[in-house]
Coordinates of N, CA and C in Angstrom, one line a residue:
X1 N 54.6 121.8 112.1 CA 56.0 122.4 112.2 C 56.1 123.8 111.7
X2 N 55.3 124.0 110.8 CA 55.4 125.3 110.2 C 54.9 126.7 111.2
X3 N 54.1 125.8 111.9 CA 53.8 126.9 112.8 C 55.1 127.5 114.3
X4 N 55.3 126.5 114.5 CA 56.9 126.6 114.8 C 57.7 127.2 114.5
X5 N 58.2 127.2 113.1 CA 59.0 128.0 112.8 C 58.6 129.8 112.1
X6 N 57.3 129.7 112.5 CA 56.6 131.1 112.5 C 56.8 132.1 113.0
X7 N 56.9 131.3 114.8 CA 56.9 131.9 115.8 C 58.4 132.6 116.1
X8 N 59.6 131.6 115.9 CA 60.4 131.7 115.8 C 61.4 132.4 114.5
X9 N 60.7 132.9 113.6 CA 61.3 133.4 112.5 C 62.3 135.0 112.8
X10 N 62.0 135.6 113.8 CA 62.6 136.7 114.0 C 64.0 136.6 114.3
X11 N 64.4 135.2 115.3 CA 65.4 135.1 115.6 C 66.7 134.8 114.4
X12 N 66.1 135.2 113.4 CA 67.1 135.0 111.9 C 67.4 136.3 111.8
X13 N 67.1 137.4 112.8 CA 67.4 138.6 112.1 C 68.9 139.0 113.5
X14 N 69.7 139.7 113.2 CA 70.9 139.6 114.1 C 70.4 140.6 115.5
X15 N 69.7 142.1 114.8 CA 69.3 143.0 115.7 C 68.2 142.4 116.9
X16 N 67.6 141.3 116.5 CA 66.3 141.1 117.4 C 67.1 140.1 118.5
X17 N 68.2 139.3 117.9 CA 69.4 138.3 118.6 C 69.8 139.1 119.8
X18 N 70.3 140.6 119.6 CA 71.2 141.1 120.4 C 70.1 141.8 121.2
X19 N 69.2 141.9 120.9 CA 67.7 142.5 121.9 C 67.6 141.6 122.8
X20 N 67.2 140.0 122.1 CA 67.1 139.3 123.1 C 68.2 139.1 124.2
X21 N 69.1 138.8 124.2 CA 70.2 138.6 124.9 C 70.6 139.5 125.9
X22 N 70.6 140.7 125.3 CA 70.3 142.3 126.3 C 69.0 142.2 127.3
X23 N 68.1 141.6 126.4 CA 67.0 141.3 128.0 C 67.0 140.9 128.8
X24 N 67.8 139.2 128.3 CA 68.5 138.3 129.3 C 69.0 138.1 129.9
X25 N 69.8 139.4 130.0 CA 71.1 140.0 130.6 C 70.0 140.7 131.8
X26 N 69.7 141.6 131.8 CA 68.9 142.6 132.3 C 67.6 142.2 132.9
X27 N 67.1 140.8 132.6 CA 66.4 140.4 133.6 C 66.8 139.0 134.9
X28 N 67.9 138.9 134.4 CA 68.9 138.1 135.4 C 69.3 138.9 136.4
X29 N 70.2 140.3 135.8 CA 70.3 140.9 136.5 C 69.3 141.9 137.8
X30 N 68.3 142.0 137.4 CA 67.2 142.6 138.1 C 66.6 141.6 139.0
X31 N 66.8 139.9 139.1 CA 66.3 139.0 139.7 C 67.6 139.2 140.7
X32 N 68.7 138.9 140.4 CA 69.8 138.9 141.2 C 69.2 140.5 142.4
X33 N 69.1 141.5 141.9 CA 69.0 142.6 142.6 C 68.0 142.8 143.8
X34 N 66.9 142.0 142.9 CA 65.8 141.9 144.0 C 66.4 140.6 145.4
X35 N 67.0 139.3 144.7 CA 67.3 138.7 145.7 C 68.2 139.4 146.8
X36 N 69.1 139.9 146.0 CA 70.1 140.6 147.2 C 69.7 141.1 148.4
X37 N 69.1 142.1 147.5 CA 67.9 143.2 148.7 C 67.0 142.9 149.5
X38 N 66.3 141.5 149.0 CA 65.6 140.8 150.5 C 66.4 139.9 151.6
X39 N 67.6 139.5 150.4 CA 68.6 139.0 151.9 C 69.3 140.0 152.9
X40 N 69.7 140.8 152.6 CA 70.3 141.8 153.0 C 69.6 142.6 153.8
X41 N 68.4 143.0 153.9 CA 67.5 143.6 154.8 C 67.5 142.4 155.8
X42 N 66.5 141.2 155.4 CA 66.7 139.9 156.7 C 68.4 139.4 157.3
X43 N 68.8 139.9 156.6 CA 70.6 139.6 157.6 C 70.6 140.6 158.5
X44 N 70.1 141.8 157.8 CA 70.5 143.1 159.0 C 69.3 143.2 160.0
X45 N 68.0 143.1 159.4 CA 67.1 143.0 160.5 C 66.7 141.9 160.9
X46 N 66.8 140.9 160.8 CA 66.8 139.3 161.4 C 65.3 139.3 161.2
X47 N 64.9 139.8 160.3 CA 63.2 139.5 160.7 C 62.7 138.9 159.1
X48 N 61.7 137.9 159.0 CA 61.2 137.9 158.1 C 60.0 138.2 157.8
X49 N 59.7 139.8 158.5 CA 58.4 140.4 158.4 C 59.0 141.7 157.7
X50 N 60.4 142.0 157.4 CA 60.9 143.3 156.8 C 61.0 143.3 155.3
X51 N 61.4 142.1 154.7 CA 61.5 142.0 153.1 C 60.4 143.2 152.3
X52 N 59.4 142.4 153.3 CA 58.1 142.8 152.4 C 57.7 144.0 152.2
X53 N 58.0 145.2 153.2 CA 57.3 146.4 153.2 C 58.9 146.7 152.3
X54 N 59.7 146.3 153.0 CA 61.3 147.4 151.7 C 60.7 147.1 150.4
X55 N 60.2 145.8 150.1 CA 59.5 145.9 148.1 C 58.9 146.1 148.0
X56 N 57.9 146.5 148.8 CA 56.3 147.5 148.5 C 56.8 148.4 147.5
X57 N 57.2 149.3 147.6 CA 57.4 151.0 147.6 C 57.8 150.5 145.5
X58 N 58.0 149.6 145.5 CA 58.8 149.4 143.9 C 57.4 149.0 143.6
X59 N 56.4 148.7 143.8 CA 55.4 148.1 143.5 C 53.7 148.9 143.4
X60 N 53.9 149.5 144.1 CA 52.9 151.2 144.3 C 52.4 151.6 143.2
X61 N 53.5 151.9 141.9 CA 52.7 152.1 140.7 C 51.9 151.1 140.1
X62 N 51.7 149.8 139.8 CA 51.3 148.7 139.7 C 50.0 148.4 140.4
X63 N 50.1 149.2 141.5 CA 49.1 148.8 142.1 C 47.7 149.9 142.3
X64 N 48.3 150.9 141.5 CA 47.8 152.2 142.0 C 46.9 152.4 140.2
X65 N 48.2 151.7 139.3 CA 47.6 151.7 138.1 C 46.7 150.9 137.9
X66 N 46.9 149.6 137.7 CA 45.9 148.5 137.2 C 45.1 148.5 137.4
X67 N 44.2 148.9 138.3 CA 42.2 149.1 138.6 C 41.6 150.1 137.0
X68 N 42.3 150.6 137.3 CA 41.8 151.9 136.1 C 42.6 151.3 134.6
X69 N 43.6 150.9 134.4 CA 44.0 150.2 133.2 C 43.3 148.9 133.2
X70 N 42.8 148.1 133.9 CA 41.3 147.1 133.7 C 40.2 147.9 133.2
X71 N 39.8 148.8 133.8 CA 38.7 149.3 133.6 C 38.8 150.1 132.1
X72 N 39.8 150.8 131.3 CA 40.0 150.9 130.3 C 40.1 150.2 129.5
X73 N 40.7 149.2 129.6 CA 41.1 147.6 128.6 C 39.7 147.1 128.2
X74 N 38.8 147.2 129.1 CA 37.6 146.5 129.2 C 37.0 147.7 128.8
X75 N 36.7 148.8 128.5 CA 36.0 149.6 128.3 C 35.2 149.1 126.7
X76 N 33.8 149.8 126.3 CA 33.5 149.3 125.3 C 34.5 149.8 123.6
X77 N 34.9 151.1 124.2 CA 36.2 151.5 123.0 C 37.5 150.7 122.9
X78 N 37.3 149.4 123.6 CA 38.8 148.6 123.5 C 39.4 148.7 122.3
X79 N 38.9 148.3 121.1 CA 39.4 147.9 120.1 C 40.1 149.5 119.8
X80 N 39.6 150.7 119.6 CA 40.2 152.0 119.4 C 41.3 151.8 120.2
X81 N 41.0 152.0 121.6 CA 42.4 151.8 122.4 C 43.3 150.7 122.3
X82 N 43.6 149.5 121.9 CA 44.6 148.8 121.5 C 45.3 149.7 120.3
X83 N 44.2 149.8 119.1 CA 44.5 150.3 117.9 C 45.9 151.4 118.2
X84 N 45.1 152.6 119.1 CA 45.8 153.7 119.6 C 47.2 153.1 120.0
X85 N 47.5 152.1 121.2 CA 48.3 152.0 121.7 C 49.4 151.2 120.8
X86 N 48.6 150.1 120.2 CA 49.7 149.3 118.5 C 50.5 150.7 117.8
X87 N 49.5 151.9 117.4 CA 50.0 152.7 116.2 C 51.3 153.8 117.7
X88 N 50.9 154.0 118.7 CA 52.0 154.2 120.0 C 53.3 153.7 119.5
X89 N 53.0 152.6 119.6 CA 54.1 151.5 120.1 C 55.2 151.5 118.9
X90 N 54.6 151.7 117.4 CA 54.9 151.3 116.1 C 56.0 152.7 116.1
X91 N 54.9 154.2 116.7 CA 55.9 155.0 115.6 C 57.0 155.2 116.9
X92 N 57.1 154.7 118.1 CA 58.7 154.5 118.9 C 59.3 153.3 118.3
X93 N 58.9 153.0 117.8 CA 59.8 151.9 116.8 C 60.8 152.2 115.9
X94 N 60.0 153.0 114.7 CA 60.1 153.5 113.5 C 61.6 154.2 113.6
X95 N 61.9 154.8 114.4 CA 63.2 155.9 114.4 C 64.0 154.5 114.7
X96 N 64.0 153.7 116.1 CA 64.8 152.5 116.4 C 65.1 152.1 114.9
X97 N 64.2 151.1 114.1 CA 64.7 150.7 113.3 C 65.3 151.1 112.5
X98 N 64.9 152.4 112.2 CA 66.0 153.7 111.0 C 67.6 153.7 111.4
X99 N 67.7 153.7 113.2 CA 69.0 153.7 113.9 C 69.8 152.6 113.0
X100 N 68.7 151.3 114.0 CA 69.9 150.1 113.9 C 69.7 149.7 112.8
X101 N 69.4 149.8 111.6 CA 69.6 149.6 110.1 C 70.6 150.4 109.5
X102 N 71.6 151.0 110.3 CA 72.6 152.2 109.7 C 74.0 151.3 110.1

């Protein structure tokens, strides 16, 4: 049980509460958007061969990226590049939490 409540320990803090919730908001919302937009092309074009190319175009970077971010991830300097990308990630953090701690 203790590992349980490990995982879950952040949710004691109020700022990470209103993070979450804001996500939750914002990926509901973004599911709702995407459904809209494939009904709405198949209402107007009666086809269910049209969905698919209108959501390509949102998808392009993803697909254009990931061969080469595999091949980096996997590279033999992984560990440097995580490292790099944790110590990234941390100092866009650092000012965040200076904010919402005021």
């Amino acid at each position: 049980m203790d590992g349980f409540k490990r995982i879950f320990r952040t949710a004691a803090f109020r700022n990470y509460r209103l993070f979450f919730a804001g996500q939750r908001i914002s990926l509901i919302g973004t599911w709702m958007q995407r459904v809209a937009k494939h009904r709405l092309v198949y209402h107007l074009a009666s086809s269910v061969f049209l969905p698919g190319p209108v959501s390509f175009p949102g998808l392009i970077p993803a697909f254009v990226i990931s061969p080469f971010a595999g091949v980096l991830a996997s590279a033999p300097a992984a560990a440097f590049i995580h490292c790099n990308t944790d110590m990234d990630h941390s100092a866009g953090r650092h000012p965040l939490a200076e904010t919402a701690g005021r």
